[in-house]
mmCIF file of C-alpha atoms in Angstrom:
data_model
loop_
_atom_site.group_PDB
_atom_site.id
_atom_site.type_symbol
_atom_site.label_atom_id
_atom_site.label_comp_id
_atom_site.label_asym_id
_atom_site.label_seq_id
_atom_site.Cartn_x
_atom_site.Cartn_y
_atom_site.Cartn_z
ATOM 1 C CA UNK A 1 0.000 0.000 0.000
ATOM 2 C CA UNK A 2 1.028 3.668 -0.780
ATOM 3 C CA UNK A 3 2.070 6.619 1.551
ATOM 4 C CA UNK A 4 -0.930 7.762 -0.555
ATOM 5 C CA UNK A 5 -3.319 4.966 0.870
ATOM 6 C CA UNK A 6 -2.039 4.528 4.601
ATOM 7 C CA UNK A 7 -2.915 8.150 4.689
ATOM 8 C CA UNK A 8 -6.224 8.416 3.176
ATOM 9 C CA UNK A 9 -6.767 5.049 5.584
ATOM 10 C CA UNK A 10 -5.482 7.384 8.822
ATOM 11 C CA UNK A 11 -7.763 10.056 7.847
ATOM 12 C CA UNK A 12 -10.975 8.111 7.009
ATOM 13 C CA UNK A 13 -10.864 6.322 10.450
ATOM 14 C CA UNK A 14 -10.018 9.536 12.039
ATOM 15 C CA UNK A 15 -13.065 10.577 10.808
ATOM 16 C CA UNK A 16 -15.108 7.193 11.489
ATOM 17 C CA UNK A 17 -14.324 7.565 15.170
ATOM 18 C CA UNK A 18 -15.340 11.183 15.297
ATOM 19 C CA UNK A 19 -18.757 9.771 13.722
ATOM 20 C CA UNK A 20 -19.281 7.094 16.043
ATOM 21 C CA UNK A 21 -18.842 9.775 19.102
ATOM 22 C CA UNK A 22 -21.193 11.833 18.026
ATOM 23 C CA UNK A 23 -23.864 9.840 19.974
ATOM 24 C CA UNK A 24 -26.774 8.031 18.922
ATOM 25 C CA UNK A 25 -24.792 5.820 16.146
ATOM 26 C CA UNK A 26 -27.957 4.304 14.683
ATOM 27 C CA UNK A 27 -29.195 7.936 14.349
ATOM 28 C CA UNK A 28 -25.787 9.137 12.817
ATOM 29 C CA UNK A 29 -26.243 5.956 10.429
ATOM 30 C CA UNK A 30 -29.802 7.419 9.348
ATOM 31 C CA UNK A 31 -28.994 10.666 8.928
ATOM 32 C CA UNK A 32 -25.509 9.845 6.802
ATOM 33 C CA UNK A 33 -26.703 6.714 4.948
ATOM 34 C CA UNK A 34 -28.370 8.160 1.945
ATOM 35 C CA UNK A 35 -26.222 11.116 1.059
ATOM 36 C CA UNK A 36 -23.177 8.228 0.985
ATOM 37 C CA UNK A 37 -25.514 6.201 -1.193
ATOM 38 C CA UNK A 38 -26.533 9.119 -3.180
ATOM 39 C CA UNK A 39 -22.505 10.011 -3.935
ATOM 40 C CA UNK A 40 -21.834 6.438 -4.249
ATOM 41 C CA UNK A 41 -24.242 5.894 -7.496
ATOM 42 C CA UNK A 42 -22.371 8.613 -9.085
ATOM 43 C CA UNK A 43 -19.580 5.983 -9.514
ATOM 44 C CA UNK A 44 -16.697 8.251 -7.203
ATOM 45 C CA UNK A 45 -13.166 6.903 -7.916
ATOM 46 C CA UNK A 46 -11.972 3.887 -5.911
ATOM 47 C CA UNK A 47 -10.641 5.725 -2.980
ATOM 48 C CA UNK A 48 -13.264 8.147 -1.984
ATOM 49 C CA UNK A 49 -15.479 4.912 -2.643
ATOM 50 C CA UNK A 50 -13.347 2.862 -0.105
ATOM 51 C CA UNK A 51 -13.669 5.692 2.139
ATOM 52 C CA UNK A 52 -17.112 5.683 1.986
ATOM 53 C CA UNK A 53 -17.793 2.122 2.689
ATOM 54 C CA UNK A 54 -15.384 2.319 5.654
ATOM 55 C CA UNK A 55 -17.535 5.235 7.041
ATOM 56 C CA UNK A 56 -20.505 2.932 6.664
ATOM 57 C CA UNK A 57 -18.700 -0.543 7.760
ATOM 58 C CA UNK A 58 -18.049 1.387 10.952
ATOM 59 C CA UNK A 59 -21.211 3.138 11.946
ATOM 60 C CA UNK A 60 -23.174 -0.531 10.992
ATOM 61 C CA UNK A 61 -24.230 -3.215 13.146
ATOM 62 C CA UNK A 62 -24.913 -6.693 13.187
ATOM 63 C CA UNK A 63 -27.529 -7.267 12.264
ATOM 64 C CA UNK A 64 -27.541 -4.344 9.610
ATOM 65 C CA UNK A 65 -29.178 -1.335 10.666
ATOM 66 C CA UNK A 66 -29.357 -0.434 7.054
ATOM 67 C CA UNK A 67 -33.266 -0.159 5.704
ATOM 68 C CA UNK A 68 -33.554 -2.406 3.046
ATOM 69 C CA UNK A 69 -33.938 0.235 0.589
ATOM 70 C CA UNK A 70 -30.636 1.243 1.381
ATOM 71 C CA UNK A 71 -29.157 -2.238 1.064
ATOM 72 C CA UNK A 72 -30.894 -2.530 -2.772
ATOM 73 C CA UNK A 73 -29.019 0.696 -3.499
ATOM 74 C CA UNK A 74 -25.337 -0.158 -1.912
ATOM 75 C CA UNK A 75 -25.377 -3.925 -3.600
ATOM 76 C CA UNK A 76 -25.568 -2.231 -7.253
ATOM 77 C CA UNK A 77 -22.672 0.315 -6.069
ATOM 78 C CA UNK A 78 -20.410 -2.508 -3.897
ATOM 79 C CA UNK A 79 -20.909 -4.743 -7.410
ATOM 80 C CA UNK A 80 -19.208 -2.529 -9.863
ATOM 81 C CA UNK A 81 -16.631 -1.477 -7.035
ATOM 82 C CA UNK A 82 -15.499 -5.094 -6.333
ATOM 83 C CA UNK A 83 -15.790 -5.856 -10.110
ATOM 84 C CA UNK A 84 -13.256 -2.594 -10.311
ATOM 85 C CA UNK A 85 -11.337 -3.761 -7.043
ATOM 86 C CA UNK A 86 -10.542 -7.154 -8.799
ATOM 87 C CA UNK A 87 -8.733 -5.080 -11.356
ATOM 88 C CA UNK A 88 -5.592 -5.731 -8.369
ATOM 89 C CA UNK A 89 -5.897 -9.014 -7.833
ATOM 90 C CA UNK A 90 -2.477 -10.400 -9.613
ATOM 91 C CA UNK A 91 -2.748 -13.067 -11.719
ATOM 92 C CA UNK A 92 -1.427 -15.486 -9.690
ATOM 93 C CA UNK A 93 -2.573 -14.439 -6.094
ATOM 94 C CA UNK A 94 0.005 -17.049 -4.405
ATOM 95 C CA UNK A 95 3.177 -15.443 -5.803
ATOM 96 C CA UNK A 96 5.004 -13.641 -2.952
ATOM 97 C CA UNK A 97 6.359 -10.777 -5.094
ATOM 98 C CA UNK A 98 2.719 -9.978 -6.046
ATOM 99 C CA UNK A 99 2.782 -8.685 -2.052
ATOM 100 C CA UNK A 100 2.031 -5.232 -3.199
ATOM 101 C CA UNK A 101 -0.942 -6.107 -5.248
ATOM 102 C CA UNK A 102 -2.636 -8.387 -2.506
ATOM 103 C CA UNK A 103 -2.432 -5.409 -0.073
ATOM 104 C CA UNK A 104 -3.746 -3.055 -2.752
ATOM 105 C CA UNK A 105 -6.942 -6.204 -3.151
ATOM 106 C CA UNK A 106 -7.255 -5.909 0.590
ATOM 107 C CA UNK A 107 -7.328 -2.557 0.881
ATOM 108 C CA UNK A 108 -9.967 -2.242 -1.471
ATOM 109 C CA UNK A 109 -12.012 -5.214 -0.970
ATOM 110 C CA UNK A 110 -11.875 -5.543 3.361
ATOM 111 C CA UNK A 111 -14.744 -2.997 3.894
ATOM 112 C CA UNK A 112 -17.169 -5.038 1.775
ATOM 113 C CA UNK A 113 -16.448 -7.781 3.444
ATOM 114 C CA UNK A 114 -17.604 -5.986 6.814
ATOM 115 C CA UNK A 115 -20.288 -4.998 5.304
ATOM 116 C CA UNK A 116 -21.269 -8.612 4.029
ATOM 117 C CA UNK A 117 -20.542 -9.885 7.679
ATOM 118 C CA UNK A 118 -23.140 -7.297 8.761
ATOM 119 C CA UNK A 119 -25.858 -7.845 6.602
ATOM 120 C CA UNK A 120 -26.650 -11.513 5.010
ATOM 121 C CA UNK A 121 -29.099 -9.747 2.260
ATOM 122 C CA UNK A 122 -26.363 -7.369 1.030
ATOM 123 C CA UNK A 123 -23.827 -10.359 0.631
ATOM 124 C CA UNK A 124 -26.465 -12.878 -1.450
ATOM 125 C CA UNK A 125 -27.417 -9.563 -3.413
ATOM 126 C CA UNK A 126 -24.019 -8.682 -4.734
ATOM 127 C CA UNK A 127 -23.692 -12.600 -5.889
ATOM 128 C CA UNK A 128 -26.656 -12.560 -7.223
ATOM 129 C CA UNK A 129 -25.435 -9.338 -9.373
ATOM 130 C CA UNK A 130 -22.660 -11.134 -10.062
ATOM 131 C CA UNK A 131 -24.134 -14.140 -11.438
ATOM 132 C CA UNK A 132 -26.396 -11.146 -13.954
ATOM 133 C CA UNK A 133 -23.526 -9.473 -14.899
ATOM 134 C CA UNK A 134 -22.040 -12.763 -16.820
ATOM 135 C CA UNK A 135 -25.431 -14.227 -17.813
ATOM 136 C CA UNK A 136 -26.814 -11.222 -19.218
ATOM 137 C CA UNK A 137 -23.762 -10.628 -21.875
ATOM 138 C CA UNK A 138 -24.835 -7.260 -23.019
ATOM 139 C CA UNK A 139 -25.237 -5.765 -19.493
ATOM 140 C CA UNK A 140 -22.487 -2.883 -18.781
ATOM 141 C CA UNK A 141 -21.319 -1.282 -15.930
ATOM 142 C CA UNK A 142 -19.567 1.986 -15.722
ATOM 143 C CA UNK A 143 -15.914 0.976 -14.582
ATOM 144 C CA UNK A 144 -13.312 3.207 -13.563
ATOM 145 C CA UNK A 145 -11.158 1.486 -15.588
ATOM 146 C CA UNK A 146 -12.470 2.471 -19.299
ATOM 147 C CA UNK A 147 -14.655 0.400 -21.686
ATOM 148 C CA UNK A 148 -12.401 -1.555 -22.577
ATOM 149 C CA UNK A 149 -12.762 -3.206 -18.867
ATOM 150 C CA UNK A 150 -16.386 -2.975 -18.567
ATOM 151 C CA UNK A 151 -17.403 -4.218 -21.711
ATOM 152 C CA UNK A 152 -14.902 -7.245 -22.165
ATOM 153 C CA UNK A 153 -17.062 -10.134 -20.735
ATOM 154 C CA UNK A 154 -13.610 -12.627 -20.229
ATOM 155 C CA UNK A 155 -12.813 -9.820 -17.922
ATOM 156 C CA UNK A 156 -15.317 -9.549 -16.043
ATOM 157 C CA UNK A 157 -15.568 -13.281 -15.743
ATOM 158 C CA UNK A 158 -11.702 -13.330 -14.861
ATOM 159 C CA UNK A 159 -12.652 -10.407 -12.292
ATOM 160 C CA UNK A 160 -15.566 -12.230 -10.316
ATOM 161 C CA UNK A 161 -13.998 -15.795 -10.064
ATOM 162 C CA UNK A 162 -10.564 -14.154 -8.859
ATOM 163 C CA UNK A 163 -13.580 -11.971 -6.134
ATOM 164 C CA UNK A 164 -15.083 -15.414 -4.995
ATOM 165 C CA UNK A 165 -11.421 -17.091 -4.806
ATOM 166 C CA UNK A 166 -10.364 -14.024 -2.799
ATOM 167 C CA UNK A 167 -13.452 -13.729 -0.458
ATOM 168 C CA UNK A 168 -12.956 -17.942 0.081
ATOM 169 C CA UNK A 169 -9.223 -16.619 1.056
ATOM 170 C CA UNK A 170 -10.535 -14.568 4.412
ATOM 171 C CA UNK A 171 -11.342 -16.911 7.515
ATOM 172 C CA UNK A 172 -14.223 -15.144 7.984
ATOM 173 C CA UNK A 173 -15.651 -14.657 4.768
ATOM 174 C CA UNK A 174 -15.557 -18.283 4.905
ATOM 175 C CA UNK A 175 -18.306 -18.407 7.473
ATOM 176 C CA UNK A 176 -20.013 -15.723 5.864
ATOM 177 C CA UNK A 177 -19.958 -17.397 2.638
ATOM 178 C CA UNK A 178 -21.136 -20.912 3.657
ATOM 179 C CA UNK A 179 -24.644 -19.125 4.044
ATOM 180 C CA UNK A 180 -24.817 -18.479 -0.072
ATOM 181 C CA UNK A 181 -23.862 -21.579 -1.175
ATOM 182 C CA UNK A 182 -26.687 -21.448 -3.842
ATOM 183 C CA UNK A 183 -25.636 -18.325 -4.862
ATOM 184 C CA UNK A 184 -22.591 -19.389 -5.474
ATOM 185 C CA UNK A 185 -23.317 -21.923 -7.445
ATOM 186 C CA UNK A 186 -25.186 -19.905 -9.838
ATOM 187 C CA UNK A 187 -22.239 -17.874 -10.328
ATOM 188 C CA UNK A 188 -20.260 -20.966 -11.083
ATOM 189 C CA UNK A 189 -22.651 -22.143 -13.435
ATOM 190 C CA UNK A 190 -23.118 -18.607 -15.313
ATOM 191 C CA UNK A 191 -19.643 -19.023 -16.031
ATOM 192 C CA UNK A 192 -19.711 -22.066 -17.460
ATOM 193 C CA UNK A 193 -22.527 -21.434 -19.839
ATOM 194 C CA UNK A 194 -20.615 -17.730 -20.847
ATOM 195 C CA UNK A 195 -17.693 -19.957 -21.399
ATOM 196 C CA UNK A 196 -19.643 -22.343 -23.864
ATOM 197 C CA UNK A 197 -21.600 -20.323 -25.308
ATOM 198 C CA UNK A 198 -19.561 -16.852 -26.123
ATOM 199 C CA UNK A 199 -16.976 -15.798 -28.806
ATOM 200 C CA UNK A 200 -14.463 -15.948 -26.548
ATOM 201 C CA UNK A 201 -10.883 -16.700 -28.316
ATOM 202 C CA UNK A 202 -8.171 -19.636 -26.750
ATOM 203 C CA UNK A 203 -6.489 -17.045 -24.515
ATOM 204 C CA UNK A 204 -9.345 -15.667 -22.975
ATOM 205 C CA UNK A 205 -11.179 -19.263 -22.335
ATOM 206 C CA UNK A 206 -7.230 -20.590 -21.119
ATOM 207 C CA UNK A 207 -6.994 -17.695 -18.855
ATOM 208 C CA UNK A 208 -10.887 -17.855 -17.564
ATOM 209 C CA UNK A 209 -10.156 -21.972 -16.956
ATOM 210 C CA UNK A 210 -7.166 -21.958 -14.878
ATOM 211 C CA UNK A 211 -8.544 -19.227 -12.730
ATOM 212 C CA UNK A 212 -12.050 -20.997 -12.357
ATOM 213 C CA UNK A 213 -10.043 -24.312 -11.449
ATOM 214 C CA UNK A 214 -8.324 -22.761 -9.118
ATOM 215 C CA UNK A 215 -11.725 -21.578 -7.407
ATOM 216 C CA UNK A 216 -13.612 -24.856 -7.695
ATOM 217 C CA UNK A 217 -10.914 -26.621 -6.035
ATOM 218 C CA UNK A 218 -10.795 -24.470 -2.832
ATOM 219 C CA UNK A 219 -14.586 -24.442 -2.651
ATOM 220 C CA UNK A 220 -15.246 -27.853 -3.259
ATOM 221 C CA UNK A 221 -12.993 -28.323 -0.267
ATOM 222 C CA UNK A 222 -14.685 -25.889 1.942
ATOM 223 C CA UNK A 223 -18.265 -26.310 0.670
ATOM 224 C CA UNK A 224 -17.886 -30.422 0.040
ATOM 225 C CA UNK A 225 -18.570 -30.015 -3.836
ATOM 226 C CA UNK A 226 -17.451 -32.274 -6.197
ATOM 227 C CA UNK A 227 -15.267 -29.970 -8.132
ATOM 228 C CA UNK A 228 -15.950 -31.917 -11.608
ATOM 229 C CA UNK A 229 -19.550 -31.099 -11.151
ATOM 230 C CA UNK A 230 -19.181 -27.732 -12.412
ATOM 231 C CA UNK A 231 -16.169 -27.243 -14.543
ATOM 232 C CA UNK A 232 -15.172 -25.661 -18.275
ATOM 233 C CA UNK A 233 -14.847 -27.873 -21.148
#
């Protein structure tokens, strides 16, 4: 992480403990919740967006004391920001010299992950997006990384499975997780079928396989799956 980063991180806590002394924190929460949302759907870069969700992460409870509303809104922002996030995750994520990178990934990714340990519905709504974002092959998101990112569909299918491996990575998002099993699976097999059934050249499919092994392996050991139940051909 970046001098850059450590202080933005020093500053947004700063101000996340001078939010949760202001009293009443569900009342803070109430009050600040929808002008975050409201700046999050305008798509903010990725740090004033990490900032954001730490402000929330920290004022939340569990169980949520986000109105459902709310949670509908933050899923469709916390999708295209994770989708963005995974732009970090190295290629190989078990490399030691891709240190930098991880901590750039966790940096990024940890205050959704609070926020998925918080609230059950936000969690199975984000994979749920996910799983929509393959299937529906003509769906865009605004990235903050160009077209070229947001409209390649190998990339975004690269990006989710190397979210999922990464979320499986975290001892707690491996509690967290084995709530959405079905979820997951649907995200598994939206994969599949993109795989099968898009114009996807060698490279793209080669690169999409390996990574999507390398997830149905872990979860088939966490989860109890047979990994050859859902794999690419």
């Amino acid at each position: 992480m970046s001098s850059k980063h450590r202080t933005l991180k020093d500053i947004t806590h700063a101000i996340c403990s001078c939010l949760c002394e202001m009293g009443d924190i569900a009342l803070v929460l109430q009050i600040v919740q929808k002008i975050i949302l409201s700046e999050m759907s305008l798509n903010p870069p990725m740090d004033n967006m990490c900032a954001m969700l730490r402000a929330l992460a920290s004022l939340d409870s569990r169980p949520t004391l986000l109105s459902e509303e709310s949670i509908i809104s933050l899923s469709n922002s916390v999708l295209g920001y994770m989708v963005d996030s995974a732009y970090y995750i190295p290629e190989n994520i078990h490399e030691s010299t891709a240190c930098d990178q991880m901590r750039m990934s966790k940096y990024y990714l940890v205050p959704c992950f609070i926020l998925f340990d918080k609230s059950d519905q936000l969690q199975s709504l984000v994979l749920n997006l996910m799983g929509s974002l393959i299937a529906e092959n003509r769906r865009t998101f605004p990235s903050r990384h160009g077209d070229e990112y947001s409209l390649n569909l190998s990339k975004r299918m690269i990006a989710i499975a190397s979210i999922l491996l990464f979320m499986h990575k975290d001892e707690k998002m491996q509690r967290s997780l084995s709530c959405c099993k079905a979820e997951i699976r649907h995200v598994l097999r939206d994969i599949v079928k993109a795989s099968e059934n898009s114009d996807l050249n060698l490279e793209e499919k080669h690169r999409i396989r390996i990574r999507f092994v390398e997830l149905t392996t872990i979860m088939g050991r966490m989860h109890g799956w047979n990994a050859d139940e859902l794999k690419i051909t």
